[in-house]
PDB file of C-alpha atoms in Angstrom:
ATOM      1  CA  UNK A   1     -12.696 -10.115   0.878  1.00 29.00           C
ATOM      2  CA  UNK A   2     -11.391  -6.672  -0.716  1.00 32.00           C
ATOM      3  CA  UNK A   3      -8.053  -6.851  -2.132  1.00 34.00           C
ATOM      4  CA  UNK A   4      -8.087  -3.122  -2.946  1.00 34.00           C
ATOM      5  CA  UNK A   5      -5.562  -0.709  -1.157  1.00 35.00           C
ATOM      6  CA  UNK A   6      -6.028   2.231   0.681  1.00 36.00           C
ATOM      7  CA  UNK A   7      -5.785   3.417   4.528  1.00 41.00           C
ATOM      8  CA  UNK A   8      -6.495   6.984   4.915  1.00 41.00           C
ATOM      9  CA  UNK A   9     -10.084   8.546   5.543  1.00 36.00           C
ATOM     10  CA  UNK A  10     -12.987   8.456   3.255  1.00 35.00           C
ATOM     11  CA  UNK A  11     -12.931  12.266   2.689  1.00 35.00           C
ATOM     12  CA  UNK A  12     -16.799  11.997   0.857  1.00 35.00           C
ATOM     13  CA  UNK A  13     -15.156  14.230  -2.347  1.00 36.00           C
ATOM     14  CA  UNK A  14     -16.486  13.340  -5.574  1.00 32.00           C
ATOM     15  CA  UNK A  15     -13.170  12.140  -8.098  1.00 36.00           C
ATOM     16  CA  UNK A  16     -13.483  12.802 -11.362  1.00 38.00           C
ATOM     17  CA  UNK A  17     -15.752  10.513 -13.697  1.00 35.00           C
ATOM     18  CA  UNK A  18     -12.949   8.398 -14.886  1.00 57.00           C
ATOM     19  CA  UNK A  19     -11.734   8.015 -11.474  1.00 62.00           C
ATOM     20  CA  UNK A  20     -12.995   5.522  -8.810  1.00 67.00           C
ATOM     21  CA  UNK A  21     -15.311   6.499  -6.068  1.00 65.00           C
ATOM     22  CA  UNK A  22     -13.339   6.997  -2.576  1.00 60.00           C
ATOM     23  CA  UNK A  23     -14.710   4.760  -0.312  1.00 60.00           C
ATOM     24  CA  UNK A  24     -12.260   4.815   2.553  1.00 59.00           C
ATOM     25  CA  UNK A  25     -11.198   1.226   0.951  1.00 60.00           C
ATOM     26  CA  UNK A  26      -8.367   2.368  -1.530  1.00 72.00           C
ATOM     27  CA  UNK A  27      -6.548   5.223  -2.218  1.00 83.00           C
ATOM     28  CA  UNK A  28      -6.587   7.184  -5.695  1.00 89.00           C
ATOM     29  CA  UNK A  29      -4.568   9.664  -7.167  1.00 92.00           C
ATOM     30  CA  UNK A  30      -6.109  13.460  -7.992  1.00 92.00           C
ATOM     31  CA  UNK A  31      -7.809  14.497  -5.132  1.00 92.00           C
ATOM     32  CA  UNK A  32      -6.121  17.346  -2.716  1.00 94.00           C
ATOM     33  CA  UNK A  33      -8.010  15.979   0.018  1.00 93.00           C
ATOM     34  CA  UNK A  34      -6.110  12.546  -0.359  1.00 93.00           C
ATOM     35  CA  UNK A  35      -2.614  13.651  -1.729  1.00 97.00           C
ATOM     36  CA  UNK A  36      -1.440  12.799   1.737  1.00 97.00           C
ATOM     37  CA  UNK A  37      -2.237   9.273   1.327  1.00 95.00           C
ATOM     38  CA  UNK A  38      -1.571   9.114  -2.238  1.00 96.00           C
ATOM     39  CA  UNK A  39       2.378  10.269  -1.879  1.00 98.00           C
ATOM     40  CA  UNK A  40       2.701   7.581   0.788  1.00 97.00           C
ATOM     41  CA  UNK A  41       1.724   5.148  -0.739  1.00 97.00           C
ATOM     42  CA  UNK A  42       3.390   6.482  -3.768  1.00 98.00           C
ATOM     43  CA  UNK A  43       6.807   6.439  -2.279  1.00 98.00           C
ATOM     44  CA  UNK A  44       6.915   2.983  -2.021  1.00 98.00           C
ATOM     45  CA  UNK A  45       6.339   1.853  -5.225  1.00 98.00           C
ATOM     46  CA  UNK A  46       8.942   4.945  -6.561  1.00 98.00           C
ATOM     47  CA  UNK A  47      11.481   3.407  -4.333  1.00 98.00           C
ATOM     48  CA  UNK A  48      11.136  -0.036  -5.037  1.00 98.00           C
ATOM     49  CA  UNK A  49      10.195   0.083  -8.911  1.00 98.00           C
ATOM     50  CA  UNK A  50      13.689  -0.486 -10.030  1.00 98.00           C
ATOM     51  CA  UNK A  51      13.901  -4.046  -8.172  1.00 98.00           C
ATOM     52  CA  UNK A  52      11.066  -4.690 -10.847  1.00 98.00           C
ATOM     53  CA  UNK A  53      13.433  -3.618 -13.691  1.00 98.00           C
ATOM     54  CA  UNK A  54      13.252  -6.243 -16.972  1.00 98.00           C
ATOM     55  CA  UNK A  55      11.222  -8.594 -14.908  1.00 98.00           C
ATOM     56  CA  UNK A  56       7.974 -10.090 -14.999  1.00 98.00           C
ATOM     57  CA  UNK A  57       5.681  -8.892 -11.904  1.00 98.00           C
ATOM     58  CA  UNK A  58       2.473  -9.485 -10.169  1.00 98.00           C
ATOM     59  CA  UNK A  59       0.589  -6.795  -8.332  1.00 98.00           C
ATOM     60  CA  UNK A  60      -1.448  -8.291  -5.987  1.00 98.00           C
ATOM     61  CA  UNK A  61      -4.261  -6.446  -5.236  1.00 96.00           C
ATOM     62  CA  UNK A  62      -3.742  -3.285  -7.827  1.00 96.00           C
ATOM     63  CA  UNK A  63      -6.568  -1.107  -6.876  1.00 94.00           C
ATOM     64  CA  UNK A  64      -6.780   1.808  -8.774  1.00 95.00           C
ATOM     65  CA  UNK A  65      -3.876   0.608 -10.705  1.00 97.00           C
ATOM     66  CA  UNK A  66      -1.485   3.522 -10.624  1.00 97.00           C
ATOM     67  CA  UNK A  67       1.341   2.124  -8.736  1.00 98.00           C
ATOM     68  CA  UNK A  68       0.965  -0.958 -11.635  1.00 98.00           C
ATOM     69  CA  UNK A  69       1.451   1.344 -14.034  1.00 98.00           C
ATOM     70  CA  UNK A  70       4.075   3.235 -12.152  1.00 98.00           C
ATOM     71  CA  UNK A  71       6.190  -0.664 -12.500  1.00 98.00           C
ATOM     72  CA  UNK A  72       5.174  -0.510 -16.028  1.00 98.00           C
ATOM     73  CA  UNK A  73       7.307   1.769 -16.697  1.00 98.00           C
ATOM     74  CA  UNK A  74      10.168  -0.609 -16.315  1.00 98.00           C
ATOM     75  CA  UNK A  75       9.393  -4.114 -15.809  1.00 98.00           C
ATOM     76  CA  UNK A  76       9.140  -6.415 -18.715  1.00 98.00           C
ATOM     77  CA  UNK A  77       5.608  -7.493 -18.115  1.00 98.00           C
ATOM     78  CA  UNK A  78       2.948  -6.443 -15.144  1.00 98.00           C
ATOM     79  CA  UNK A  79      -0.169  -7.993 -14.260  1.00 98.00           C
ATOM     80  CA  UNK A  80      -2.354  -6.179 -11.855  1.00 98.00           C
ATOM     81  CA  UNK A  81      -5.261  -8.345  -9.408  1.00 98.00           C
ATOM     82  CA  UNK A  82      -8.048  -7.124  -7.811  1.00 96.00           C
ATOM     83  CA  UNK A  83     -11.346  -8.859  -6.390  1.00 93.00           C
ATOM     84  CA  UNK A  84     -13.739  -5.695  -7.385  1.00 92.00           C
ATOM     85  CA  UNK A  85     -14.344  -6.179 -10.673  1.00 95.00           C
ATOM     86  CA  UNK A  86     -15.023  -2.097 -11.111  1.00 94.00           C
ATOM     87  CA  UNK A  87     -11.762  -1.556 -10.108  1.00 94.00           C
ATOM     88  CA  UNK A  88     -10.980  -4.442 -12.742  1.00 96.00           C
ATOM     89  CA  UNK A  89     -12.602  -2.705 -15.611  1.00 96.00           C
ATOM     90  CA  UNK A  90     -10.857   0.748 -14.214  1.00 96.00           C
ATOM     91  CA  UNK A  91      -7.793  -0.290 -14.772  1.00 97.00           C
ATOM     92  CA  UNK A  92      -8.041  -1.891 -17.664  1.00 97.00           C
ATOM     93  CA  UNK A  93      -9.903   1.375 -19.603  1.00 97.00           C
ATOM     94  CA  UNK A  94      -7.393   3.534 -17.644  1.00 97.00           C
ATOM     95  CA  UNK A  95      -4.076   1.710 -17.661  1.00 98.00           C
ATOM     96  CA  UNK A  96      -3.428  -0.003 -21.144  1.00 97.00           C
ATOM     97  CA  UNK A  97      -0.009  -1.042 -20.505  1.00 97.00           C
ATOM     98  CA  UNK A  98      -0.795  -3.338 -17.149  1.00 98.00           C
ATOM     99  CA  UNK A  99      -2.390  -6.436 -17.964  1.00 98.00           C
ATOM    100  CA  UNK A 100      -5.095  -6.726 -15.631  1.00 98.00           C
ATOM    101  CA  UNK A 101      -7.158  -9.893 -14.100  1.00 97.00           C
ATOM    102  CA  UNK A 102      -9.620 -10.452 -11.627  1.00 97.00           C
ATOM    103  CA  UNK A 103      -9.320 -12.914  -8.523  1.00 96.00           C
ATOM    104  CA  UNK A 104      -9.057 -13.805  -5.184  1.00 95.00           C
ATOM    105  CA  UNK A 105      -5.802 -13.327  -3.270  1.00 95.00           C
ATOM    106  CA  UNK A 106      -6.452 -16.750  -1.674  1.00 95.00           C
ATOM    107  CA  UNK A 107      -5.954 -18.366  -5.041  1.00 97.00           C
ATOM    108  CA  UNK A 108      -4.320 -16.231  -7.392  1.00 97.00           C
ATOM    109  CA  UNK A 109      -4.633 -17.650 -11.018  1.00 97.00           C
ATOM    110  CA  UNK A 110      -1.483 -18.176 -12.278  1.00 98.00           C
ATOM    111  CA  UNK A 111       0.354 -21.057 -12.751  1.00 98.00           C
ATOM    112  CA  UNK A 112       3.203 -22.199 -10.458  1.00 98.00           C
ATOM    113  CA  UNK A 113       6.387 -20.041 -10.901  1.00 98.00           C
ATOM    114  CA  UNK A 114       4.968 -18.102 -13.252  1.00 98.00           C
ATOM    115  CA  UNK A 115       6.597 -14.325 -12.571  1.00 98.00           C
ATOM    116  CA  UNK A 116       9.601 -12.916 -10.957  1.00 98.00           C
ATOM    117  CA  UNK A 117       8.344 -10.295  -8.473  1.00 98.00           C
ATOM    118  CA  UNK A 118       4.982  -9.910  -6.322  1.00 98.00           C
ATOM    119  CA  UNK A 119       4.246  -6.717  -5.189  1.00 98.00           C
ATOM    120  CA  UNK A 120       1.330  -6.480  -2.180  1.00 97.00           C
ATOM    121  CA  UNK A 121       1.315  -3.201  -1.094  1.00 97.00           C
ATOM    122  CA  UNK A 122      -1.062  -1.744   1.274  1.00 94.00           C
ATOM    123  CA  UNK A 123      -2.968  -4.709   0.788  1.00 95.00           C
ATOM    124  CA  UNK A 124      -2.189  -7.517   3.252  1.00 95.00           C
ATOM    125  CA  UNK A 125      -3.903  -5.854   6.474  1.00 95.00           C
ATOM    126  CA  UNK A 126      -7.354  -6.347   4.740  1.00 91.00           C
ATOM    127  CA  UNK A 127      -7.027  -9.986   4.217  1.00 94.00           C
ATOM    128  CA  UNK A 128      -8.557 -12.573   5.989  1.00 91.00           C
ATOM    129  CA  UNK A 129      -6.439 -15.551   5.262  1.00 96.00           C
ATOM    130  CA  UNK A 130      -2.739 -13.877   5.248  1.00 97.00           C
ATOM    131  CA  UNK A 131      -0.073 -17.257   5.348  1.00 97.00           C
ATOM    132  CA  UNK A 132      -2.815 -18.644   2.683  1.00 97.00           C
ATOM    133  CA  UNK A 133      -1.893 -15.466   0.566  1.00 97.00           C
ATOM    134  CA  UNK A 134       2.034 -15.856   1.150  1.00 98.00           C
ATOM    135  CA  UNK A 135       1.677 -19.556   0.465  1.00 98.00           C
ATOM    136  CA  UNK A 136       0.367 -18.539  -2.743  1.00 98.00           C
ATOM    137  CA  UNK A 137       3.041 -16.064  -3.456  1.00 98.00           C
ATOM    138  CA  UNK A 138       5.558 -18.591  -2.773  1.00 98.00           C
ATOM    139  CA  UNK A 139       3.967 -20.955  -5.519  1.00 98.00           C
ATOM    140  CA  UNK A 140       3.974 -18.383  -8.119  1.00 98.00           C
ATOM    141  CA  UNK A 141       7.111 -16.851  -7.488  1.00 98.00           C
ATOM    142  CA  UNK A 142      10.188 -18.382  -9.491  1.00 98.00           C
ATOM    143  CA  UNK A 143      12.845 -19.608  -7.466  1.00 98.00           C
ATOM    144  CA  UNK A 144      15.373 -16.107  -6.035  1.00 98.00           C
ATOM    145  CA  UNK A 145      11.882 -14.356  -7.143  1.00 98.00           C
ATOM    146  CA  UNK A 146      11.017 -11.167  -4.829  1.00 98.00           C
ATOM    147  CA  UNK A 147       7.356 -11.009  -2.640  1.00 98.00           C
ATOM    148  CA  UNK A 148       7.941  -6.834  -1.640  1.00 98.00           C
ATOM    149  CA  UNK A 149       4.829  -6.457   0.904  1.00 98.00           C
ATOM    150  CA  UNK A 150       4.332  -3.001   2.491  1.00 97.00           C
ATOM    151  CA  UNK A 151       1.442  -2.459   5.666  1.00 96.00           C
ATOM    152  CA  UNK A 152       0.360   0.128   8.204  1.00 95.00           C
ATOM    153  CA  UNK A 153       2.339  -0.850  11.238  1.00 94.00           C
ATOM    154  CA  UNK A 154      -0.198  -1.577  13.980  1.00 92.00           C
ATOM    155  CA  UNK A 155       1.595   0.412  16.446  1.00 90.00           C
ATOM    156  CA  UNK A 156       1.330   3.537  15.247  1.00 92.00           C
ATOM    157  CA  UNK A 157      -1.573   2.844  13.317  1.00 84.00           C
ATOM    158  CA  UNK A 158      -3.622   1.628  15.663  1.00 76.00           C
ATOM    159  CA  UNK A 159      -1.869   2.348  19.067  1.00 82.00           C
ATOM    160  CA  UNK A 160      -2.994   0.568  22.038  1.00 74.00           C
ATOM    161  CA  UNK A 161      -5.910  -1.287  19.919  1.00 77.00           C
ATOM    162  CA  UNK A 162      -6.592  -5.172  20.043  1.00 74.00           C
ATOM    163  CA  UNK A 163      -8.536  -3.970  16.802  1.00 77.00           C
ATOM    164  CA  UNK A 164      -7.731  -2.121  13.545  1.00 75.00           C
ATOM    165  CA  UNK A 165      -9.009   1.257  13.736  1.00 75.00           C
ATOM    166  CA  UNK A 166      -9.622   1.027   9.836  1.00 70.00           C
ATOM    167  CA  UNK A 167     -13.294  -0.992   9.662  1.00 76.00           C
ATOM    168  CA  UNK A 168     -11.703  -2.578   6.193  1.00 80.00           C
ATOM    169  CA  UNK A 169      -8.423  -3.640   8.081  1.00 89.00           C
ATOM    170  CA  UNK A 170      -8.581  -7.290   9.438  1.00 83.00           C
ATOM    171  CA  UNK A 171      -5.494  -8.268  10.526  1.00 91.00           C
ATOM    172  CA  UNK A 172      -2.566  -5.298  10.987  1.00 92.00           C
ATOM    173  CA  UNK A 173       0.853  -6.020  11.745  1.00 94.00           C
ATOM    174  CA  UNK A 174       3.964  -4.909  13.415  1.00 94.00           C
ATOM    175  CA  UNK A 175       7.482  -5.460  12.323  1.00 97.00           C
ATOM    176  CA  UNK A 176       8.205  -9.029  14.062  1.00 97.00           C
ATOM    177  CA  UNK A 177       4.691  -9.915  13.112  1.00 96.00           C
ATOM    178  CA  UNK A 178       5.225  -9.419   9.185  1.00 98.00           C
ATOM    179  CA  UNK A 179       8.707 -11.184   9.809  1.00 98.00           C
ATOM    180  CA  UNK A 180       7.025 -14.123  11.311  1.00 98.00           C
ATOM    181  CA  UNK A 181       4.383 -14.566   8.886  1.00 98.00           C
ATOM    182  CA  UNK A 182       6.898 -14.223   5.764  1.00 98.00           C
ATOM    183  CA  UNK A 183       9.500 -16.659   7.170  1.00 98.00           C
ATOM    184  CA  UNK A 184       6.819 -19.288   8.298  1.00 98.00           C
ATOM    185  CA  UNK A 185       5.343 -19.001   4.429  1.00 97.00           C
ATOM    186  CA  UNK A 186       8.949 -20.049   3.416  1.00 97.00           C
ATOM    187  CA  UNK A 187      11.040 -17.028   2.279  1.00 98.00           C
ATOM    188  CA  UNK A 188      13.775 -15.780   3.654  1.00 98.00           C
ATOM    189  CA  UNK A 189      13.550 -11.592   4.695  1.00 98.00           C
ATOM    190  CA  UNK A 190      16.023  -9.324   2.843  1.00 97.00           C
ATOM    191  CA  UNK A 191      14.901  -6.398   4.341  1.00 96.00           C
ATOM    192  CA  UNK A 192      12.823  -4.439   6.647  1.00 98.00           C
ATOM    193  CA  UNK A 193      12.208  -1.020   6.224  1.00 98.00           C
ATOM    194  CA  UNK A 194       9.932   1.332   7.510  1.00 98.00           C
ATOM    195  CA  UNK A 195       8.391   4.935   6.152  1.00 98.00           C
ATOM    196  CA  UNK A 196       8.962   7.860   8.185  1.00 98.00           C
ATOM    197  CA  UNK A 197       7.814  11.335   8.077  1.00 98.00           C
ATOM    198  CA  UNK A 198      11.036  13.448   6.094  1.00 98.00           C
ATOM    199  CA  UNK A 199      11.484  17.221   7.953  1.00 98.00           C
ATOM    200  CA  UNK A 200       9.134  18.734   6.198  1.00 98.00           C
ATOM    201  CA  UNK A 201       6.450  16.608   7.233  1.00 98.00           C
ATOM    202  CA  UNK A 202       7.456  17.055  10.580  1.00 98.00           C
ATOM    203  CA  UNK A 203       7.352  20.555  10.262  1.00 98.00           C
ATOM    204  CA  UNK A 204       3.809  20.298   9.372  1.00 98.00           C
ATOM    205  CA  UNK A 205       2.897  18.001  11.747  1.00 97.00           C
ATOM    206  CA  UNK A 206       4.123  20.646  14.333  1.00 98.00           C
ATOM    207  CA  UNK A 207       2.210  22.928  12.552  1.00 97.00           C
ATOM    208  CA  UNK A 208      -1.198  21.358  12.598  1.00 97.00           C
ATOM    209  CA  UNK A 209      -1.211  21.047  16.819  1.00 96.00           C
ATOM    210  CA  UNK A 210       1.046  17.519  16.415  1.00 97.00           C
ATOM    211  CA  UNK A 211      -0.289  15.451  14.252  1.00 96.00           C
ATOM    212  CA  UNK A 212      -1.256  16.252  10.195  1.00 97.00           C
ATOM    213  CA  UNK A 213      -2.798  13.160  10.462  1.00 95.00           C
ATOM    214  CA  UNK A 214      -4.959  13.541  13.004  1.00 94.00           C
ATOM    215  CA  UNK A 215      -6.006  16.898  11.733  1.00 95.00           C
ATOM    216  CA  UNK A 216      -6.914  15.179   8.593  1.00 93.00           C
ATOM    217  CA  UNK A 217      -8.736  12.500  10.064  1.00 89.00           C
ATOM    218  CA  UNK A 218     -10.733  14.556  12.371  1.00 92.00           C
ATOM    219  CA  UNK A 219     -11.595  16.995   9.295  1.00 90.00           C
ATOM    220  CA  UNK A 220     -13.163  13.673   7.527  1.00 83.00           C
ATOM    221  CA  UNK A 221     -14.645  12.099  11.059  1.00 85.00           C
ATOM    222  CA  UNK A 222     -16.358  15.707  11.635  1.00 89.00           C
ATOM    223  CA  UNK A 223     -17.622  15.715   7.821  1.00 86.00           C
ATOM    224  CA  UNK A 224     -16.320  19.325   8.001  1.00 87.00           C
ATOM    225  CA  UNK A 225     -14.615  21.772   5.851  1.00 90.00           C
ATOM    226  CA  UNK A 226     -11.233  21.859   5.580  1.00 93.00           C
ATOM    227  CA  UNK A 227      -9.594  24.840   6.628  1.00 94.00           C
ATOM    228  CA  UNK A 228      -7.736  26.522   3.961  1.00 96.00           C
ATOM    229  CA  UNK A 229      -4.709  26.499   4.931  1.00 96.00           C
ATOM    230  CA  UNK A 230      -4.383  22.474   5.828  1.00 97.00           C
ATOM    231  CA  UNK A 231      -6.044  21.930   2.651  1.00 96.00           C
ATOM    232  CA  UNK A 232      -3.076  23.630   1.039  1.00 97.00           C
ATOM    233  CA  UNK A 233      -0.642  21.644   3.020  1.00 98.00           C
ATOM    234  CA  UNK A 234      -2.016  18.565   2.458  1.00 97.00           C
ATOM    235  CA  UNK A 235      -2.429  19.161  -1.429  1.00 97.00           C
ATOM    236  CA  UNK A 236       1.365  20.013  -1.329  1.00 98.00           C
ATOM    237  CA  UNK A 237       3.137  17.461  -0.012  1.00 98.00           C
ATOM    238  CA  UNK A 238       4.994  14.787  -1.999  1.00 98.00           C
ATOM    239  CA  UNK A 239       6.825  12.025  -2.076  1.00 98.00           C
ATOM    240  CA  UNK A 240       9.909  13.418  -1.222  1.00 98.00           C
ATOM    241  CA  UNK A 241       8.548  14.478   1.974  1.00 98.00           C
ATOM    242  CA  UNK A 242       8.860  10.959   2.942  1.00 98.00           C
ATOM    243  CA  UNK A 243      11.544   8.854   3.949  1.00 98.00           C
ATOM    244  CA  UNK A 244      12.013   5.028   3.436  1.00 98.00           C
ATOM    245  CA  UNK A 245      14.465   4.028   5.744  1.00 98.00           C
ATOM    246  CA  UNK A 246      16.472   0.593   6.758  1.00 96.00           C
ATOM    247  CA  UNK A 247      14.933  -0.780  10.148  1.00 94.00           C
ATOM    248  CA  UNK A 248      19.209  -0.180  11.293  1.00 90.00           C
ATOM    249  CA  UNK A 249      18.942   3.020  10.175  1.00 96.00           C
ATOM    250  CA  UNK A 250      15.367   4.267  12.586  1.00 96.00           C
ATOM    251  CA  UNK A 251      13.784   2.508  15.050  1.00 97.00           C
ATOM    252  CA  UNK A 252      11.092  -0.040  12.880  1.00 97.00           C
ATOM    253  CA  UNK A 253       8.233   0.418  16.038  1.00 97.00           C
ATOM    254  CA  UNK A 254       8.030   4.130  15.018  1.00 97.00           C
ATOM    255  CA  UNK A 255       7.791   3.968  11.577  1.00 97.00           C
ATOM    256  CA  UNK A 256       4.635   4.905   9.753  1.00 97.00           C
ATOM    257  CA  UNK A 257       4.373   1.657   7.305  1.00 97.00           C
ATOM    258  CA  UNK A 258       6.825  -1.234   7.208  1.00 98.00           C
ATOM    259  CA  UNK A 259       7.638  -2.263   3.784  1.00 98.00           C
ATOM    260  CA  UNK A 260       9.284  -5.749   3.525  1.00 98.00           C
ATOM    261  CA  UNK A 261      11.318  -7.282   0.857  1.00 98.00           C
ATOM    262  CA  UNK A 262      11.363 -11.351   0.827  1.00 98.00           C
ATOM    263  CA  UNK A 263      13.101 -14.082  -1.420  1.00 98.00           C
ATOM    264  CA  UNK A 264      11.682 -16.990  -2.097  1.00 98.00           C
ATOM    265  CA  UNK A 265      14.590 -19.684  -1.956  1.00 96.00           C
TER     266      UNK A 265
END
């Protein structure tokens, strides 16, 4: 089981030599060819960091480690998890001020009610055993403590599929289906929200014959160059060209990712 997160294409660029391979597993930061996936996965943790303010969190399932850090930057303590122990030893040469442990997401070692906030993003889709992983959260969570999960949603990731079109997805979910699984694993759901492409995204997407997704994706299927001018695009877009909406606010079935936000009683 990989607890690292990612879910755009493996690209086959070569990252710097303190940077993690890209494997199509996880994303990382500093590559133009994955800036796309980077600033949406990025947005989340911007947007959610100060629910993390002064407390004591859990990442669960840090990959390369920069949305730990990101948290560092104003909770009182982080820990970052991961499985892959490269990824382990990446963080902790790269990241000084996350305290960083490896283990399995089916039994994360920490004692019961041990920290304030568990952050999962972009991570539960690749799990085998997911209401053994919220069951977990629940024990280590402190009583009002915060599990904020975010995911692909399956319908517009994988539209019309029975099966993830990521090959390191297991399980994805829609909006009821993350509901379900956090409410039956005891918390109660605060909020649903769901990531949206902002104008200017749209504007590209309309620009790239529908879909800048699908022009990256068939650029990385097709082990082709990029054409200049999406490579430009792609390299220029940040997280402000998102938008993290209220599932009141846009319909949730559209939305890119859902990103949930769950007490534990």
């Amino acid at each position: 089981m990989s607890t690292s997160a990612t879910d755009g294409p493996d690209t086959g660029t070569a990252p710097d030599a303190d940077t993690l391979a890209l494997t199509g597993e996880r994303t990382i930061p500093g590559l133009a060819e994955e800036n796309y996936w980077f600033r949406r996965h990025e947005v989340v943790y911007q947007r959610l960091a100060p629910r993390c303010a002064g407390r004591e969190v859990l990442e669960a399932g840090c990959g390369e480690g920069y949305g730990a850090d990101l948290i560092a930057g104003v909770a009182r303590r982080v820990i970052g998890l991961d499985y892959d122990e490269t990824t382990v030893a990446h963080v902790r040469a790269r990241y000084p001020r996350v305290q960083v442990m490896h283990g399995n997401l089916a039994e994360l070692p920490l004692p019961d009610a041990a920290v304030d906030v568990v952050v999962n993003f972009q991570v539960i889709e690749h799990l085998w055993d997911q209401a053994q992983f919220v069951a977990e959260c629940a024990r280590v969570l402190r009583p009002g403590g915060l599990l904020m999960v975010s995911t692909p949603n399956r319908i517009t990731f994988s539209p019309g599929r029975d099966t993830p079109i990521n090959p390191f997805h297991t399980r994805e979910l829609n909006a009821k289906e993350l509901t379900e699984l956090l409410v039956d694993g005891g918390f109660r759901v605060d909020g649903m929200h769901g990531v949206f492409h902002g104008p200017r995204l749209a504007d590209l997407d309309a620009r790239h014959g529908g879909s800048i997704i699908d022009a990256q994706i068939a650029r990385a299927v097709a082990d082709a160059p990029w054409p200049d001018q999406l490579l430009a695009d792609v390299a220029g877009i940040g997280t402000a060209d998102f938008d993290l909406l209220e599932a009141g606010d846009r319909d949730i079935d559209d939305s890119l990712d859902l990103v949930a936000i769950a007490v534990r009683p």
